[in-house]
């Protein structure tokens, strides 16, 4: 395990815009505020979602598209650099009216309403290609 001690920097609370992409709003906010490393949590509701499932054998992401409204029962993620841009790695648990859930790695979702808490760290995190998993993981820790 590689790790690095970090100091907490700024904290933010944000209300996401209705009708816009959940993850893109967080990335745009991070760019506007110059955030190079952060963790965030959120909750709210979305009108649709595209979840990526990473097949560990094939080492490929497979998208699953849901065109239905969900509660965002839980959202957690982090901000780091990927290919020269800020990337909000975002996972969600999305619930239906009957309480059943879908969950996973979020690609996109149209926000109905969203509340997010962001904790910035005074460091930078940069993703690098990892040979073992074929994923872009934090490098230089
Ligand atoms: Zn993920």
Coordinates of N, CA, C and O and ligand atoms in Angstrom, one line a residue:
X1 N 0.8 -1.2 0.0 CA 0.0 0.0 0.0 C 0.9 1.2 0.0 O 1.8 1.4 0.8
X2 N 0.6 2.1 -0.9 CA 1.3 3.4 -1.0 C 0.4 4.5 -0.3 O -0.8 4.4 -0.5
X3 N 1.0 5.4 0.4 CA 0.2 6.5 1.0 C 1.0 7.7 1.2 O 2.2 7.7 1.1
X4 N 0.2 8.8 1.5 CA 0.9 10.1 1.7 C 0.0 10.8 2.8 O -1.2 10.8 2.7
X5 N 0.7 11.4 3.7 CA -0.1 12.3 4.7 C -0.5 13.5 4.0 O 0.2 14.1 3.2
X6 N -1.8 13.9 4.2 CA -2.3 15.1 3.6 C -2.9 16.0 4.7 O -3.3 15.5 5.7
X7 N -2.9 17.3 4.4 CA -3.5 18.3 5.3 C -4.8 18.7 4.7 O -4.9 19.0 3.5
X8 N -5.9 18.8 5.5 CA -7.1 19.3 5.0 C -7.0 20.8 4.7 O -6.3 21.5 5.4
X9 N -7.5 21.2 3.6 CA -7.5 22.6 3.2 C -9.0 23.2 3.3 O -9.6 23.0 4.3
X10 N -9.5 23.6 2.2 CA -10.8 24.3 2.2 C -11.9 23.2 2.2 O -11.7 22.1 1.8
X11 N -13.1 23.6 2.7 CA -14.3 22.8 2.7 C -15.3 23.6 2.0 O -15.4 24.9 2.1
X12 N -16.2 22.9 1.3 CA -17.3 23.6 0.5 C -18.6 22.8 0.7 O -18.5 21.5 0.8
X13 N -19.7 23.5 0.6 CA -20.9 22.8 0.4 C -21.5 23.4 -0.9 O -21.3 24.6 -1.2
X14 N -22.2 22.6 -1.7 CA -22.7 23.1 -3.0 C -24.0 22.4 -3.3 O -24.3 21.3 -2.9
X15 N -24.8 23.2 -3.9 CA -26.1 22.7 -4.4 C -26.0 22.6 -6.0 O -25.7 23.6 -6.6
X16 N -26.1 21.4 -6.5 CA -25.9 21.2 -7.9 C -27.1 21.7 -8.7 O -28.3 21.8 -8.2
X17 N -26.9 22.1 -9.9 CA -27.9 22.7 -10.8 C -28.8 21.6 -11.3 O -28.3 20.5 -11.8
X18 N -30.1 21.8 -11.4 CA -31.1 21.0 -12.0 C -30.8 20.8 -13.5 O -30.6 21.9 -14.1
X19 N -30.9 19.6 -14.0 CA -30.8 19.4 -15.4 C -29.4 19.3 -16.0 O -29.3 19.1 -17.2
X20 N -28.4 19.4 -15.2 CA -27.0 19.3 -15.6 C -26.4 18.1 -15.1 O -26.8 17.5 -14.1
X21 N -25.3 17.7 -15.8 CA -24.7 16.4 -15.4 C -24.0 16.5 -14.0 O -23.3 17.5 -13.7
X22 N -24.2 15.5 -13.2 CA -23.8 15.5 -11.8 C -22.2 15.6 -11.8 O -21.7 16.5 -11.1
X23 N -21.6 14.7 -12.4 CA -20.1 14.6 -12.3 C -19.4 15.9 -13.0 O -18.5 16.4 -12.4
X24 N -20.0 16.3 -14.1 CA -19.4 17.4 -14.8 C -19.4 18.7 -14.0 O -18.5 19.5 -14.0
X25 N -20.5 18.8 -13.2 CA -20.6 20.0 -12.3 C -19.5 20.0 -11.3 O -19.0 21.1 -10.9
X26 N -19.2 18.9 -10.7 CA -18.2 18.8 -9.7 C -16.8 19.0 -10.3 O -16.0 19.8 -9.7
X27 N -16.6 18.5 -11.5 CA -15.3 18.8 -12.2 C -15.1 20.3 -12.5 O -14.1 20.8 -12.4
X28 N -16.2 20.9 -13.0 CA -16.2 22.3 -13.3 C -15.9 23.1 -12.1 O -15.1 24.1 -12.1
X29 N -16.6 22.8 -11.0 CA -16.4 23.5 -9.7 C -14.9 23.3 -9.3 O -14.3 24.3 -8.9
X30 N -14.4 22.1 -9.4 CA -13.0 21.9 -9.0 C -12.0 22.7 -9.8 O -11.0 23.3 -9.3
X31 N -12.3 22.8 -11.1 CA -11.4 23.6 -12.0 C -11.5 25.1 -11.6 O -10.5 25.8 -11.5
X32 N -12.8 25.6 -11.4 CA -13.0 27.0 -11.0 C -12.2 27.3 -9.7 O -11.7 28.4 -9.6
X33 N -12.2 26.4 -8.8 CA -11.6 26.7 -7.5 C -10.2 26.2 -7.4 O -9.5 26.4 -6.3
X34 N -9.6 25.6 -8.4 CA -8.2 25.2 -8.4 C -8.0 24.1 -7.5 O -6.9 24.0 -6.9
X35 N -8.9 23.2 -7.3 CA -8.8 22.0 -6.4 C -8.0 20.9 -7.1 O -8.5 20.4 -8.2
X36 N -6.9 20.5 -6.6 CA -6.1 19.4 -7.2 C -6.3 18.1 -6.5 O -5.8 17.1 -7.0
X37 N -6.9 18.1 -5.3 CA -7.2 16.8 -4.6 C -8.3 17.1 -3.6 O -8.3 18.1 -2.9
X38 N -9.2 16.2 -3.6 CA -10.4 16.3 -2.7 C -11.1 15.0 -2.6 O -11.0 14.1 -3.4
X39 N -11.9 14.9 -1.5 CA -12.9 13.9 -1.4 C -14.3 14.6 -1.3 O -14.3 15.7 -0.8
X40 N -15.3 13.9 -1.7 CA -16.6 14.5 -1.6 C -17.7 13.4 -1.3 O -17.5 12.3 -1.6
X41 N -18.7 13.9 -0.7 CA -19.9 13.1 -0.5 C -21.1 13.9 -1.0 O -21.1 15.1 -1.0
X42 N -22.2 13.2 -1.3 CA -23.4 13.9 -1.8 C -24.6 13.0 -1.7 O -24.5 11.8 -1.5
X43 N -25.7 13.7 -1.9 CA -27.0 13.0 -1.9 C -28.0 13.9 -2.7 O -27.7 15.1 -3.0
X44 N -29.1 13.3 -3.1 CA -30.1 14.1 -3.9 C -30.9 13.1 -4.8 O -31.3 12.1 -4.3
X45 N -31.1 13.5 -6.0 CA -31.8 12.7 -6.9 C -31.4 13.0 -8.4 O -30.9 14.1 -8.7
X46 N -31.5 12.0 -9.2 CA -31.1 12.1 -10.6 C -32.3 11.6 -11.5 O -33.1 10.9 -11.0
X47 N -32.2 12.1 -12.8 CA -33.3 11.7 -13.7 C -33.0 10.5 -14.5 O -33.8 9.9 -15.2
X48 N -31.7 10.2 -14.6 CA -31.2 9.0 -15.3 C -29.8 8.8 -14.8 O -29.3 9.5 -14.0
X49 N -29.2 7.7 -15.3 CA -27.8 7.4 -14.9 C -27.1 6.5 -15.9 O -27.8 5.6 -16.5
X50 N -25.9 6.7 -16.1 CA -25.0 5.7 -16.8 C -23.9 5.2 -15.8 O -23.1 6.0 -15.4
X51 N -24.0 4.0 -15.5 CA -23.0 3.4 -14.5 C -22.1 2.5 -15.3 O -22.5 1.8 -16.3
X52 N -20.8 2.6 -15.0 CA -19.8 1.7 -15.6 C -19.4 0.6 -14.7 O -19.2 0.8 -13.5
X53 N -19.4 -0.6 -15.2 CA -19.0 -1.8 -14.4 C -17.6 -2.2 -15.0 O -17.5 -2.4 -16.2
X54 N -16.6 -2.3 -14.2 CA -15.3 -2.7 -14.6 C -15.1 -4.3 -14.6 O -15.2 -4.8 -13.5
X55 N -15.0 -4.9 -15.7 CA -14.8 -6.3 -15.8 C -13.4 -6.6 -15.5 O -12.5 -6.3 -16.3
X56 N -13.1 -7.3 -14.3 CA -11.7 -7.4 -13.9 C -11.0 -8.5 -14.8 O -9.7 -8.4 -14.8
X57 N -11.7 -9.4 -15.4 CA -11.0 -10.4 -16.2 C -10.7 -9.7 -17.6 O -9.6 -9.9 -18.1
X58 N -11.6 -9.1 -18.1 CA -11.4 -8.5 -19.5 C -10.7 -7.1 -19.4 O -10.2 -6.6 -20.4
X59 N -10.7 -6.5 -18.1 CA -10.1 -5.2 -17.9 C -10.7 -4.2 -18.9 O -10.0 -3.4 -19.5
X60 N -12.0 -4.2 -18.9 CA -12.8 -3.2 -19.7 C -14.0 -2.7 -18.9 O -14.6 -3.4 -18.1
X61 N -14.3 -1.4 -19.1 CA -15.5 -0.9 -18.5 C -16.7 -1.1 -19.4 O -16.6 -0.9 -20.6
X62 N -17.8 -1.6 -18.8 CA -19.0 -1.8 -19.6 C -20.1 -0.9 -19.0 O -20.4 -0.9 -17.8
X63 N -20.7 -0.1 -19.9 CA -21.7 0.9 -19.5 C -23.1 0.2 -19.3 O -23.4 -0.7 -20.1
X64 N -23.8 0.7 -18.3 CA -25.2 0.3 -18.1 C -26.0 1.5 -18.0 O -25.8 2.4 -17.1
X65 N -27.0 1.7 -18.9 CA -27.8 2.9 -19.0 C -29.1 2.7 -18.3 O -29.8 1.7 -18.6
X66 N -29.5 3.7 -17.5 CA -30.8 3.6 -16.8 C -31.6 4.9 -17.1 O -31.1 6.0 -16.7
X67 N -32.7 4.8 -17.8 CA -33.5 6.0 -18.1 C -34.7 6.1 -17.2 O -35.8 5.9 -17.6
X68 N -34.4 6.3 -16.0 CA -35.5 6.4 -14.9 C -35.0 7.2 -13.8 O -33.8 7.4 -13.6
X69 N -35.9 7.8 -13.0 CA -35.5 8.6 -11.9 C -35.0 7.8 -10.7 O -35.6 6.7 -10.5
X70 N -34.1 8.3 -10.0 CA -33.5 7.6 -8.8 C -33.3 8.7 -7.7 O -33.0 9.8 -8.0
X71 N -33.4 8.2 -6.5 CA -32.8 8.9 -5.4 C -31.3 8.6 -5.3 O -30.9 7.4 -5.6
X72 N -30.5 9.6 -5.1 CA -29.1 9.3 -4.8 C -29.0 9.0 -3.3 O -28.9 9.9 -2.5
X73 N -29.0 7.8 -3.0 CA -29.0 7.4 -1.6 C -27.6 7.6 -1.0 O -27.5 7.9 0.2
X74 N -26.6 7.5 -1.9 CA -25.2 7.8 -1.4 C -24.4 8.1 -2.6 O -24.5 7.4 -3.7
X75 N -23.6 9.1 -2.5 CA -22.6 9.4 -3.5 C -21.3 9.7 -2.8 O -21.2 10.5 -1.8
X76 N -20.2 9.1 -3.3 CA -18.9 9.4 -2.7 C -17.9 9.4 -3.8 O -18.1 8.7 -4.8
X77 N -16.9 10.2 -3.7 CA -15.9 10.3 -4.8 C -14.7 11.2 -4.4 O -14.6 11.6 -3.2
X78 N -13.9 11.3 -5.3 CA -12.7 12.1 -5.1 C -12.3 12.9 -6.4 O -12.7 12.5 -7.5
X79 N -11.5 13.9 -6.2 CA -11.0 14.7 -7.3 C -9.5 14.5 -7.4 O -8.8 14.6 -6.4
X80 N -9.1 14.2 -8.6 CA -7.6 14.1 -8.9 C -7.4 14.4 -10.4 O -8.4 14.6 -11.1
X81 N -6.1 14.4 -10.8 CA -5.8 14.7 -12.2 C -5.8 13.5 -13.0 O -5.2 12.5 -12.6
X82 N -6.4 13.5 -14.2 CA -6.3 12.4 -15.1 C -6.2 13.0 -16.5 O -7.0 13.8 -17.0
X83 N -5.1 12.6 -17.2 CA -4.8 13.1 -18.6 C -4.9 14.6 -18.7 O -5.5 15.1 -19.6
X84 N -4.3 15.3 -17.7 CA -4.3 16.7 -17.8 C -5.6 17.5 -17.4 O -5.6 18.7 -17.6
X85 N -6.6 16.7 -16.9 CA -7.8 17.4 -16.5 C -8.2 16.9 -15.1 O -7.8 15.8 -14.7
X86 N -9.0 17.7 -14.4 CA -9.5 17.3 -13.2 C -10.6 16.2 -13.4 O -11.5 16.5 -14.2
X87 N -10.5 15.1 -12.7 CA -11.5 14.0 -12.8 C -12.2 13.8 -11.5 O -11.5 13.6 -10.5
X88 N -13.5 13.8 -11.5 CA -14.2 13.4 -10.3 C -14.6 12.0 -10.3 O -15.6 11.6 -11.0
X89 N -13.8 11.1 -9.7 CA -14.1 9.7 -9.6 C -15.3 9.6 -8.7 O -15.2 9.9 -7.5
X90 N -16.4 9.1 -9.2 CA -17.7 9.2 -8.5 C -18.4 7.8 -8.5 O -18.6 7.2 -9.5
X91 N -18.7 7.4 -7.3 CA -19.6 6.2 -7.1 C -20.9 6.6 -6.5 O -21.0 7.5 -5.7
X92 N -21.9 5.8 -6.9 CA -23.3 6.1 -6.4 C -24.1 4.9 -6.1 O -23.9 3.9 -6.7
X93 N -24.9 5.0 -5.1 CA -26.0 4.0 -4.8 C -27.3 4.8 -5.1 O -27.6 5.8 -4.5
X94 N -28.0 4.2 -6.1 CA -29.2 4.9 -6.6 C -30.4 4.0 -6.3 O -30.4 2.8 -6.6
X95 N -31.4 4.6 -5.7 CA -32.6 3.8 -5.3 C -33.8 4.2 -6.0 O -34.0 5.3 -6.4
X96 N -34.7 3.2 -6.2 CA -36.0 3.3 -6.8 C -37.1 3.5 -5.8 O -36.9 3.3 -4.6
X97 N -38.3 3.7 -6.3 CA -39.5 3.9 -5.4 C -39.7 2.7 -4.5 O -40.0 2.8 -3.3
X98 N -39.4 1.5 -5.0 CA -39.6 0.3 -4.2 C -38.4 0.0 -3.3 O -38.4 -1.1 -2.6
X99 N -37.4 0.8 -3.3 CA -36.2 0.6 -2.5 C -35.1 -0.2 -3.1 O -34.1 -0.3 -2.5
X100 N -35.4 -0.8 -4.2 CA -34.3 -1.5 -4.9 C -33.3 -0.5 -5.4 O -33.6 0.6 -5.7
X101 N -32.1 -1.0 -5.6 CA -31.0 -0.1 -5.9 C -30.1 -0.6 -7.0 O -30.0 -1.8 -7.3
X102 N -29.5 0.3 -7.7 CA -28.4 0.0 -8.6 C -27.3 0.9 -8.1 O -27.5 1.9 -7.4
X103 N -26.1 0.4 -8.3 CA -24.9 1.1 -7.7 C -23.7 0.9 -8.6 O -23.6 -0.1 -9.4
X104 N -22.8 1.8 -8.5 CA -21.5 1.6 -9.2 C -20.8 2.9 -9.5 O -21.0 3.9 -8.9
X105 N -19.9 2.7 -10.4 CA -19.0 3.8 -10.9 C -19.8 4.7 -11.9 O -20.2 4.2 -12.9
X106 N -20.0 5.9 -11.5 CA -20.9 6.8 -12.3 C -20.1 7.4 -13.5 O -19.1 8.0 -13.3
X107 N -20.7 7.3 -14.7 CA -20.2 8.0 -15.8 C -21.0 9.4 -15.9 O -20.4 10.4 -15.8
X108 N -22.3 9.3 -16.0 CA -23.1 10.5 -16.1 C -24.5 10.3 -15.6 O -25.0 9.1 -15.5
X109 N -25.0 11.4 -15.1 CA -26.4 11.3 -14.6 C -26.9 12.8 -14.6 O -26.2 13.7 -14.3
X110 N -28.2 12.9 -15.1 CA -28.8 14.2 -15.1 C -29.3 14.6 -13.7 O -30.2 13.9 -13.2
X111 N -28.8 15.7 -13.2 CA -29.2 16.0 -11.8 C -30.7 16.5 -11.8 O -31.1 17.3 -12.6
X112 N -31.4 16.0 -10.8 CA -32.7 16.5 -10.4 C -32.5 17.6 -9.3 O -32.9 18.7 -9.4
X113 N -31.8 17.1 -8.3 CA -31.4 18.0 -7.2 C -30.2 17.3 -6.5 O -30.1 16.1 -6.5
X114 N -29.2 18.1 -6.1 CA -28.0 17.5 -5.5 C -27.4 18.4 -4.5 O -27.3 19.6 -4.7
X115 N -26.9 17.8 -3.4 CA -26.2 18.5 -2.3 C -24.9 17.8 -2.1 O -24.9 16.6 -1.9
X116 N -23.8 18.6 -2.1 CA -22.5 18.0 -2.1 C -21.6 18.7 -1.0 O -21.7 19.9 -0.9
X117 N -20.9 17.9 -0.3 CA -19.8 18.4 0.6 C -18.5 18.0 0.0 O -18.3 16.8 -0.3
X118 N -17.6 19.0 -0.1 CA -16.3 18.7 -0.7 C -15.2 19.1 0.4 O -15.2 20.2 0.9
X119 N -14.2 18.2 0.6 CA -13.1 18.5 1.4 C -11.8 18.5 0.5 O -11.5 17.5 0.0
X120 N -11.2 19.7 0.4 CA -10.0 19.8 -0.4 C -8.8 19.4 0.5 O -8.8 19.6 1.7
X121 N -7.8 18.9 -0.2 CA -6.5 18.6 0.5 C -5.4 19.4 -0.2 O -5.4 19.6 -1.4
X122 N -4.5 19.9 0.6 CA -3.4 20.7 0.1 C -2.3 19.9 -0.5 O -1.2 20.0 -0.1
X123 N -2.6 19.1 -1.5 CA -1.7 18.3 -2.2 C -2.3 18.1 -3.6 O -3.3 18.7 -3.9
X124 N -1.6 17.4 -4.4 CA -2.2 17.1 -5.7 C -2.1 15.6 -5.9 O -1.2 14.9 -5.4
X125 N -3.1 15.1 -6.5 CA -3.2 13.7 -6.8 C -3.3 13.5 -8.3 O -4.1 14.2 -9.0
X126 N -2.4 12.7 -8.9 CA -2.3 12.5 -10.3 C -2.5 11.0 -10.6 O -1.8 10.2 -10.1
X127 N -3.4 10.7 -11.5 CA -3.6 9.3 -11.9 C -2.6 8.8 -13.0 O -2.4 9.6 -13.9
X128 N -2.1 7.6 -12.8 CA -1.2 7.1 -13.7 C -1.7 5.7 -14.1 O -2.3 5.0 -13.2
X129 N -1.3 5.2 -15.3 CA -1.7 3.9 -15.7 C -1.1 2.8 -14.8 O 0.1 2.8 -14.6
X130 N -1.9 1.9 -14.3 CA -1.4 0.8 -13.5 C -1.5 -0.5 -14.4 O -2.5 -0.9 -14.9
X131 N -0.3 -1.1 -14.5 CA -0.2 -2.3 -15.4 C -1.1 -3.5 -14.9 O -1.7 -4.2 -15.7
X132 N -1.1 -3.7 -13.6 CA -1.8 -4.8 -13.0 C -3.3 -4.8 -13.3 O -3.9 -5.8 -13.7
X133 N -3.9 -3.6 -13.1 CA -5.3 -3.5 -13.2 C -5.8 -2.9 -14.5 O -7.0 -3.0 -14.8
X134 N -4.9 -2.3 -15.2 CA -5.2 -1.5 -16.4 C -6.1 -0.3 -16.1 O -6.8 0.1 -17.0
X135 N -6.0 0.1 -14.9 CA -6.8 1.3 -14.4 C -5.8 2.5 -14.3 O -4.6 2.3 -14.1
X136 N -6.4 3.7 -14.2 CA -5.6 4.9 -13.9 C -5.7 5.1 -12.4 O -6.8 5.6 -12.0
X137 N -4.7 4.8 -11.7 CA -4.7 4.9 -10.2 C -3.8 6.0 -9.8 O -3.0 6.5 -10.5
X138 N -4.0 6.4 -8.5 CA -3.1 7.5 -8.0 C -1.6 7.0 -8.0 O -1.3 6.0 -7.6
X139 N -0.8 7.9 -8.6 CA 0.6 7.6 -8.7 C 1.4 8.5 -7.7 O 0.8 9.5 -7.2
X140 N 2.6 8.2 -7.5 CA 3.5 9.1 -6.7 C 3.2 9.3 -5.2 O 3.6 10.2 -4.6
X141 N 2.5 8.3 -4.7 CA 2.2 8.4 -3.2 C 3.4 8.0 -2.4 O 4.2 7.3 -2.8
Ligands
LIG1 ZN1 -14.8 3.8 -9.9

